[in-house]
Short mmCIF file of C-alpha atoms in Angstrom, two decimals:
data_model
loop_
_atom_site.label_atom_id
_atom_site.label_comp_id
_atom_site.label_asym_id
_atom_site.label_seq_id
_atom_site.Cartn_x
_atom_site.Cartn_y
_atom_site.Cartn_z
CA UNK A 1 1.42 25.45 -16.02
CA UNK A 2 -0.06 24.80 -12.54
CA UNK A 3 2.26 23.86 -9.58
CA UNK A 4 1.86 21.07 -7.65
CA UNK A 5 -0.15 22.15 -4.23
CA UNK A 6 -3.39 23.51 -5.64
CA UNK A 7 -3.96 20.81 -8.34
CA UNK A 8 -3.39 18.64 -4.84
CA UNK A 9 -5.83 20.85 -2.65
CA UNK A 10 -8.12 20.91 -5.15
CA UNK A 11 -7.89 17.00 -5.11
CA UNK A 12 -9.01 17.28 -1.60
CA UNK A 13 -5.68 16.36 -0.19
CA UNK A 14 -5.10 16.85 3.10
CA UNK A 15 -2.89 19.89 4.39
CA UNK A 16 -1.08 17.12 6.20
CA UNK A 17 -0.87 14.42 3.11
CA UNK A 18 0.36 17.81 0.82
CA UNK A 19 3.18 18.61 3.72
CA UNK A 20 4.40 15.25 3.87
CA UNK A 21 4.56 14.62 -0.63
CA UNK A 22 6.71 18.20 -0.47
CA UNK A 23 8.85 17.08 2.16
CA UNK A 24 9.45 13.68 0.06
CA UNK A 25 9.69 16.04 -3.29
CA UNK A 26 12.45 18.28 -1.06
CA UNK A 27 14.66 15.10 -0.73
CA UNK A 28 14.49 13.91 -3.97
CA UNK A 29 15.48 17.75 -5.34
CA UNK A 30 18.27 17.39 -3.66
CA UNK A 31 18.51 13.34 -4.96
CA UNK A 32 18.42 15.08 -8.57
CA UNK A 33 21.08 17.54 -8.20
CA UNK A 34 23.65 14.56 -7.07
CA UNK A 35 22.76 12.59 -9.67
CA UNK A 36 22.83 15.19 -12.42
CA UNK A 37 26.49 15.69 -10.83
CA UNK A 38 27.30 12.64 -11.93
CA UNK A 39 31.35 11.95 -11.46
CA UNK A 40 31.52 15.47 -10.45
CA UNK A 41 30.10 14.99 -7.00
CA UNK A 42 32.42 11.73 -6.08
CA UNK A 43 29.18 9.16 -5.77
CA UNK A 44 29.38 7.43 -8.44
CA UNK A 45 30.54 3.39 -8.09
CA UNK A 46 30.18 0.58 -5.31
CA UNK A 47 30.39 0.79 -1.33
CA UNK A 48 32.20 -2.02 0.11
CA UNK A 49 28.81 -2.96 1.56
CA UNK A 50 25.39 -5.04 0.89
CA UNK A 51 22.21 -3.67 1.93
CA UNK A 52 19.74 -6.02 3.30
CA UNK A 53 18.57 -7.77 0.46
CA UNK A 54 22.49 -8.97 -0.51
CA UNK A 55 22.73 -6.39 -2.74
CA UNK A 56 25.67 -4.42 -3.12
CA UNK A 57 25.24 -0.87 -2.34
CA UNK A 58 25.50 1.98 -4.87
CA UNK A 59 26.75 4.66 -3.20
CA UNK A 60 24.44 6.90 -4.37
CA UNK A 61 22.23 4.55 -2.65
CA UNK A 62 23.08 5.28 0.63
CA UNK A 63 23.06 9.04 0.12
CA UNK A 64 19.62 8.67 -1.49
CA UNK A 65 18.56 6.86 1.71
CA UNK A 66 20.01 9.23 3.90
CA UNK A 67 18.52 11.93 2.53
CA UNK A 68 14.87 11.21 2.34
CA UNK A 69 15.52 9.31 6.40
CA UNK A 70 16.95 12.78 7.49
CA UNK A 71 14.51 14.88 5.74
CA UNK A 72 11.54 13.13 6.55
CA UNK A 73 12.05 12.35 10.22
CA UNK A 74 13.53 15.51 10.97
CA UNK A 75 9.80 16.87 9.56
CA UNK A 76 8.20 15.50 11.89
CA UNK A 77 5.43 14.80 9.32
CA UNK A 78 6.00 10.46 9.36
CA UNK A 79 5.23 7.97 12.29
CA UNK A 80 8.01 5.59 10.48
CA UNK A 81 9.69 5.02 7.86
CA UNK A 82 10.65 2.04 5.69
CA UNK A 83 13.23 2.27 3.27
CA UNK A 84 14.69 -0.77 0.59
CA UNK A 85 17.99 0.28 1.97
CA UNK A 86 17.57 -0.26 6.16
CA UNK A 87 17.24 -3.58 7.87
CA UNK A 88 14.35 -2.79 10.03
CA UNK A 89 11.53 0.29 10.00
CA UNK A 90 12.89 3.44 11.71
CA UNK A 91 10.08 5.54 14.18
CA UNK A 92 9.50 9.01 13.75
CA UNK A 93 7.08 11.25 15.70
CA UNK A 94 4.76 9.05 17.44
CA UNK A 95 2.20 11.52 16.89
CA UNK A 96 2.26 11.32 13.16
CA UNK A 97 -0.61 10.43 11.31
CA UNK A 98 0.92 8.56 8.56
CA UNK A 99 4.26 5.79 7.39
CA UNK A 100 6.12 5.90 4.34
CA UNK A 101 8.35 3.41 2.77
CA UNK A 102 10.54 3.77 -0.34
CA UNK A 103 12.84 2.83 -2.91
CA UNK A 104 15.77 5.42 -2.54
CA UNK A 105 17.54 4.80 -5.48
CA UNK A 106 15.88 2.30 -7.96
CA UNK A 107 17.99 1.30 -10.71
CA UNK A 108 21.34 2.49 -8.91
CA UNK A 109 23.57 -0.17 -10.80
CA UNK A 110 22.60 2.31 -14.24
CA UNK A 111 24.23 5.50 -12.59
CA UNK A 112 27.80 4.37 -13.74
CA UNK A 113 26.19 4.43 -17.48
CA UNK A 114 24.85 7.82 -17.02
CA UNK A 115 21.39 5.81 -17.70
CA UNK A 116 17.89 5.95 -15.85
CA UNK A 117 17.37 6.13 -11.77
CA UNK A 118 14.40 7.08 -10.03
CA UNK A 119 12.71 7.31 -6.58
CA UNK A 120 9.90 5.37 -5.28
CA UNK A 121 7.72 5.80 -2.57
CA UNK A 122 4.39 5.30 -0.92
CA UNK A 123 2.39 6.47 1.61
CA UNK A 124 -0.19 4.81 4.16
CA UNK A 125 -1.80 6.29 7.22
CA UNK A 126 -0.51 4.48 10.67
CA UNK A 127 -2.71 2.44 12.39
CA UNK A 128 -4.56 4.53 14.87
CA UNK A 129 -3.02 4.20 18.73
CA UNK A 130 -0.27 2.63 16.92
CA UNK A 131 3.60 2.11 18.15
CA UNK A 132 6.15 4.13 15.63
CA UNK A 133 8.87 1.18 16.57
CA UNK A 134 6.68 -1.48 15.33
CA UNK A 135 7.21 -2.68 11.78
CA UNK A 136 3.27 -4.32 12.46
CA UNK A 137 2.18 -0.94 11.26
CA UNK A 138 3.29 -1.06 7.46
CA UNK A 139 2.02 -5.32 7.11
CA UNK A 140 -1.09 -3.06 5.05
CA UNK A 141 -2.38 -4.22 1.42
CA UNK A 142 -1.38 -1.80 -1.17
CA UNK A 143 -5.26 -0.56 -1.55
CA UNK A 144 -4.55 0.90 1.84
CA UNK A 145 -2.18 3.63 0.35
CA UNK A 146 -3.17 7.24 0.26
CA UNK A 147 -1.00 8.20 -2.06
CA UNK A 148 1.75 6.90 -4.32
CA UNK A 149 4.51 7.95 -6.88
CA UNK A 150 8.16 8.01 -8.09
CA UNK A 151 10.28 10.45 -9.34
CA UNK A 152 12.40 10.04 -12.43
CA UNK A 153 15.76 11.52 -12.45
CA UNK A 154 16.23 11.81 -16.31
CA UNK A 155 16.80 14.36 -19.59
CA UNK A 156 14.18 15.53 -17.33
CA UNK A 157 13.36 15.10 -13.56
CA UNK A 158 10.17 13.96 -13.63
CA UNK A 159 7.05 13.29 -11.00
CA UNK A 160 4.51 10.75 -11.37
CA UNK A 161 1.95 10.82 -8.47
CA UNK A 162 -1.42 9.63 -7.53
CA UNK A 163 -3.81 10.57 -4.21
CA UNK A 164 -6.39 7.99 -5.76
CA UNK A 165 -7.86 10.56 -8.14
CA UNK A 166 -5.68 9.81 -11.19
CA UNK A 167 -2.12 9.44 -11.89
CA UNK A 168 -0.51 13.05 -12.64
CA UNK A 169 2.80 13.74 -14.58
CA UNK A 170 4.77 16.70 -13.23
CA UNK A 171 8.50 18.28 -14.45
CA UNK A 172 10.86 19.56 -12.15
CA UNK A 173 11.13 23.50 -13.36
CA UNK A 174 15.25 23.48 -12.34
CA UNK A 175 14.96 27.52 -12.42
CA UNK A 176 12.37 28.10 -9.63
CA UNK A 177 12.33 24.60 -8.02
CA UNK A 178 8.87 24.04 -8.39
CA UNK A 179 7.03 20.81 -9.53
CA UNK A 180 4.74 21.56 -12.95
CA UNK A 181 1.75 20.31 -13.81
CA UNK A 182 2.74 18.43 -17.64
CA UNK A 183 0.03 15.89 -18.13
CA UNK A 184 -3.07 16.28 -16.12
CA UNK A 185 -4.43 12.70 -16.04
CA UNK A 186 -2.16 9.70 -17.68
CA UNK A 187 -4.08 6.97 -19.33
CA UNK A 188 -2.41 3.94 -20.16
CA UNK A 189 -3.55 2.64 -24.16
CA UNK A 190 -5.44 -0.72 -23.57
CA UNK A 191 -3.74 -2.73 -26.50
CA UNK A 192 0.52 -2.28 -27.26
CA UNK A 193 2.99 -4.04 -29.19
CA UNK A 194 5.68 -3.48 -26.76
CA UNK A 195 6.39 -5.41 -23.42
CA UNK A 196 9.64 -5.02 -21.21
CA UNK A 197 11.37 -8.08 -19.59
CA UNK A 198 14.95 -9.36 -18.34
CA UNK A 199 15.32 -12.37 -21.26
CA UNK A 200 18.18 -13.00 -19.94
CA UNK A 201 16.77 -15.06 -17.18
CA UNK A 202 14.19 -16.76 -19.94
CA UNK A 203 15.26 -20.30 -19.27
CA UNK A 204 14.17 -19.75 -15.44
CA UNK A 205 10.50 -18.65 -16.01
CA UNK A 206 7.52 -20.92 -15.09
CA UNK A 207 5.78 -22.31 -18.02
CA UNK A 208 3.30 -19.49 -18.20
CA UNK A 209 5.97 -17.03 -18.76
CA UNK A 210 7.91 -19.03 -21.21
CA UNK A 211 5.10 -19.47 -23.38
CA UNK A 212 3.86 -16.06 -23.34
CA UNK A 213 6.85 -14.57 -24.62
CA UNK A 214 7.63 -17.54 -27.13
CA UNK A 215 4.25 -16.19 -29.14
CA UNK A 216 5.09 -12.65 -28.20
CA UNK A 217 8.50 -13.45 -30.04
CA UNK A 218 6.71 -15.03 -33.03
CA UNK A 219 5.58 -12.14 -34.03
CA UNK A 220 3.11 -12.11 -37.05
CA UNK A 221 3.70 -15.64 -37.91
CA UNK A 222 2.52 -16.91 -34.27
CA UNK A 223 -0.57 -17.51 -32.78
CA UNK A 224 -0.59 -13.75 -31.73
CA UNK A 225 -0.25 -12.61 -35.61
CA UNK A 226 1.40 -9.19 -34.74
CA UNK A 227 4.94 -8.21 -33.93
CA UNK A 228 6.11 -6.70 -31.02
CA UNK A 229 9.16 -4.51 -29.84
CA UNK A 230 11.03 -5.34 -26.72
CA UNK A 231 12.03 -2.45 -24.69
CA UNK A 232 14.49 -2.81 -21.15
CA UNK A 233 15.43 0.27 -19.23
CA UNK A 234 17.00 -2.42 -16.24
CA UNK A 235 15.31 0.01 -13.88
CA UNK A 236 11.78 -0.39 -13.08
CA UNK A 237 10.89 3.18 -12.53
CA UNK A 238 12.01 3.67 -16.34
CA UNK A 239 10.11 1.00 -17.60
CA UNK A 240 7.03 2.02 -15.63
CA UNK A 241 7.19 5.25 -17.27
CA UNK A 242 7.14 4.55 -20.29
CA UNK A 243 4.23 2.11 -20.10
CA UNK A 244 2.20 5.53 -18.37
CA UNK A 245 3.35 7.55 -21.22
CA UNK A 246 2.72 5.54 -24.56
CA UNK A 247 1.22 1.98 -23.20
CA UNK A 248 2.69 -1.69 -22.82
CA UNK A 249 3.50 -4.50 -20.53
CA UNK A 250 6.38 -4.51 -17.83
CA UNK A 251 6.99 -7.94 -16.10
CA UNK A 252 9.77 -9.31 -13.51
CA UNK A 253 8.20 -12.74 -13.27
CA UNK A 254 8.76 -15.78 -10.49
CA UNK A 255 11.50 -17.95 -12.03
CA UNK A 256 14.06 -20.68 -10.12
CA UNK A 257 17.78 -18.84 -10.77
CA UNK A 258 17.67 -18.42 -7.20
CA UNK A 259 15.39 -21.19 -5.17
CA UNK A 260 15.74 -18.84 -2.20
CA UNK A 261 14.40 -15.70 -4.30
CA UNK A 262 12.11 -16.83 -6.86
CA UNK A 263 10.74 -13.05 -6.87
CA UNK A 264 12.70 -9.81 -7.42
CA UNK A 265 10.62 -7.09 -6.90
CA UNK A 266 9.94 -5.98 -3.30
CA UNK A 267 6.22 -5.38 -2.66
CA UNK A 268 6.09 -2.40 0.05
CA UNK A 269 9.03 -0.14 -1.78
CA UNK A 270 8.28 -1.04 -5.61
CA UNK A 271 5.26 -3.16 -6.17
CA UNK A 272 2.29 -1.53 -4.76
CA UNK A 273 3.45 2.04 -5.26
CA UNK A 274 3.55 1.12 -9.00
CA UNK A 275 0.48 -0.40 -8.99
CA UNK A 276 -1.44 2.29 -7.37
CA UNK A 277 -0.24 4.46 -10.37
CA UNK A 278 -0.78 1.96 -13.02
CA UNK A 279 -4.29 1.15 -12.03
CA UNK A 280 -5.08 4.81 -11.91
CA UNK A 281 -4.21 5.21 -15.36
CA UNK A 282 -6.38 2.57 -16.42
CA UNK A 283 -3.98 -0.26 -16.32
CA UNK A 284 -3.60 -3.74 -14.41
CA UNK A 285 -1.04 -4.57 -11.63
CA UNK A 286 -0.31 -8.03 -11.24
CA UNK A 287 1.58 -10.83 -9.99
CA UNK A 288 0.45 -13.82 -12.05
CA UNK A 289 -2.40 -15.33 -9.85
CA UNK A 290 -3.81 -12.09 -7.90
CA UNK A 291 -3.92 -8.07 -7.97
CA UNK A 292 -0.86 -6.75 -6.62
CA UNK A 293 -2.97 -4.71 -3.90
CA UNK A 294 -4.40 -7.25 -2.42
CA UNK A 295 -1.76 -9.02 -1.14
CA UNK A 296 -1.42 -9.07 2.64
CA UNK A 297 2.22 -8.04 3.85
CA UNK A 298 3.87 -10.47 6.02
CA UNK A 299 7.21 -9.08 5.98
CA UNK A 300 8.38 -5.50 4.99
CA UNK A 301 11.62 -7.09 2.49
CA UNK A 302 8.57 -8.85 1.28
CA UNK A 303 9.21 -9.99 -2.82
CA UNK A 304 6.54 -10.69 -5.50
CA UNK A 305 6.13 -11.24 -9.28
CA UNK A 306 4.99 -8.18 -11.06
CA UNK A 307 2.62 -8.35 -14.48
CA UNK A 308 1.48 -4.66 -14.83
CA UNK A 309 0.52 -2.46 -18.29
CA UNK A 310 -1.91 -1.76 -21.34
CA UNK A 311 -4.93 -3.55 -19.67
CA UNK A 312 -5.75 -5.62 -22.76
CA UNK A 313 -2.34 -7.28 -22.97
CA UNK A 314 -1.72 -8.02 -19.23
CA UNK A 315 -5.16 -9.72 -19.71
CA UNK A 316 -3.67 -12.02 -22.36
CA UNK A 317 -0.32 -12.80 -20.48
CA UNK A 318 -2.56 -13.40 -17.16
CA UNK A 319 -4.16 -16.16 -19.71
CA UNK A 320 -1.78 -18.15 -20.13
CA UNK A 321 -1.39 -18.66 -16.08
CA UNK A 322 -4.63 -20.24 -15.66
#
């Protein structure tokens, strides 16, 4: 098995792009061994406070987030960074050539149940003659990133990762510390018969939504004449990983439980990262009405819908919203 650098180099990543992915990779080692600790290390449970989304902080989220914001500033390898977790972008070395933003912890509230967790994060270069204190610098569509992934903290820690040449499956090898080539180049099936979704919130979807999943859940004696599974990690990087390794749809749709949050899923931390990966394995990312990378920032706590999968299927759901 090949380690991670010279499958990159060979790529044609950058020195500089490779330096800055193993300093991200070096954080979320350490992110692995805490939550493989589980009870042991004294993180499990709630903070008394809410991040800036009005979520209430894991925390293992805030030691997630403090890890990869020490590690990567201290580097000196990032202009900013952007994190799910802190209320504004933080500068780094003005210098830098490129911004990251992340997802420290997705799926935090499954920790307590010993269930999936993962980090996301992407990369984008800074704007040249840019200013490292202005958040300006990350308002960039997600076609703009030069490199994407998330690492799964499982039975397995696992990396998925894409420089725009393919989406790559590595394993954490825990005796040497070293990131190992496992699948070369994931390719998402085109058709499925399973999709992922919170039904819990069914009676808030749009129409679209509702009706898609009302012939989904007909089975072979609806208009779709096949039956489908349901699958629902309640973590996104779980559910993204399983549509790169065997196929199917994963969707957190608009709906009206909350007027003032119709959407769920942020766009710079979880949205385009996973739709740089999807669409590199041969799926589609996205939100309903337009492709997930083309949507122009205009805020970096910025939330969207998310349709992404088995091309094929997110084709037929995407029907039923025009």
């Amino acid at each position: 098995m090949r380690r991670l650098p010279p499958v990159l180099l060979e790529d044609g990543c950058s020195r500089e792009l490779l330096s800055l992915i193993r300093t991200i990779l070096a954080a979320c080692k350490e992110i692995s061994f805490r939550v493989g600790q589980g009870e042991l290390s004294g993180v499990l449970g709630s903070t008394l406070d809410e991040n800036i989304q009005g979520e209430t902080q894991k925390k293992l989220d805030v030691l997630s987030n403090q890890l990869l914001k020490d590690i990567l500033l201290e580097s000196g390898t990032v202009k900013a960074i952007a994190s799910e977790e802190e209320d504004y972008t933080v500068a780094g070395n003005p210098d830098a050539e490129y911004i990251v933003a992340f997802d420290p912890l997705d799926g935090s509230s499954n920790t307590d149940i010993n269930s999936l967790v993962g980090t996301i994060f992407s990369i984008m270069k800074a704007p040249v003659g840019s200013d490292a204190a202005d958040e300006k610098i990350f308002m960039q569509p997600g076609h703009q990133q030069v490199a994407a992934g998330y690492v799964l903290y499982g039975p397995s820690t696992m990396l998925a990762l894409t420089t725009g040449k393919g989406t790559r499956m590595f394993t954490l090898d825990k005796t040497q510390g070293s990131f190992l080539l496992t699948q070369d180049f994931a390719a998402i099936p085109a058709k499925t018969n399973e999709f992922a979704i919170n039904a819990s919130n069914q009676r808030h979807w749009e129409p679209a939504m509702q009706n898609y999943i009302n012939d989904l859940l007909a089975g072979d004696t609806g208009p779709r004449a096949q039956n489908f599974n349901m699958r629902w990690i309640a973590a996104m990087v779980g559910d993204v990983h399983r549509v790169l390794s065997r196929g199917g749809l994963f969707t957190y749709p608009t709906d009206t439980k909350d007027p003032n949050k119709p959407n769920k899923l942020r766009l710079l931390y979880e949205a385009n990262p996973m739709a740089m990966l999807v669409e590199q394995a041969g799926g589609i990312a996205s939100t309903g009405t337009e492709r997930i990378m083309n949507i122009q920032p205009d805020a970096i706590h910025q939330r969207v819908a998310v349709i992404l999968g088995s091309k094929d299927e997110v084709e037929t759901c995407l029907s039923y919203h025009k």
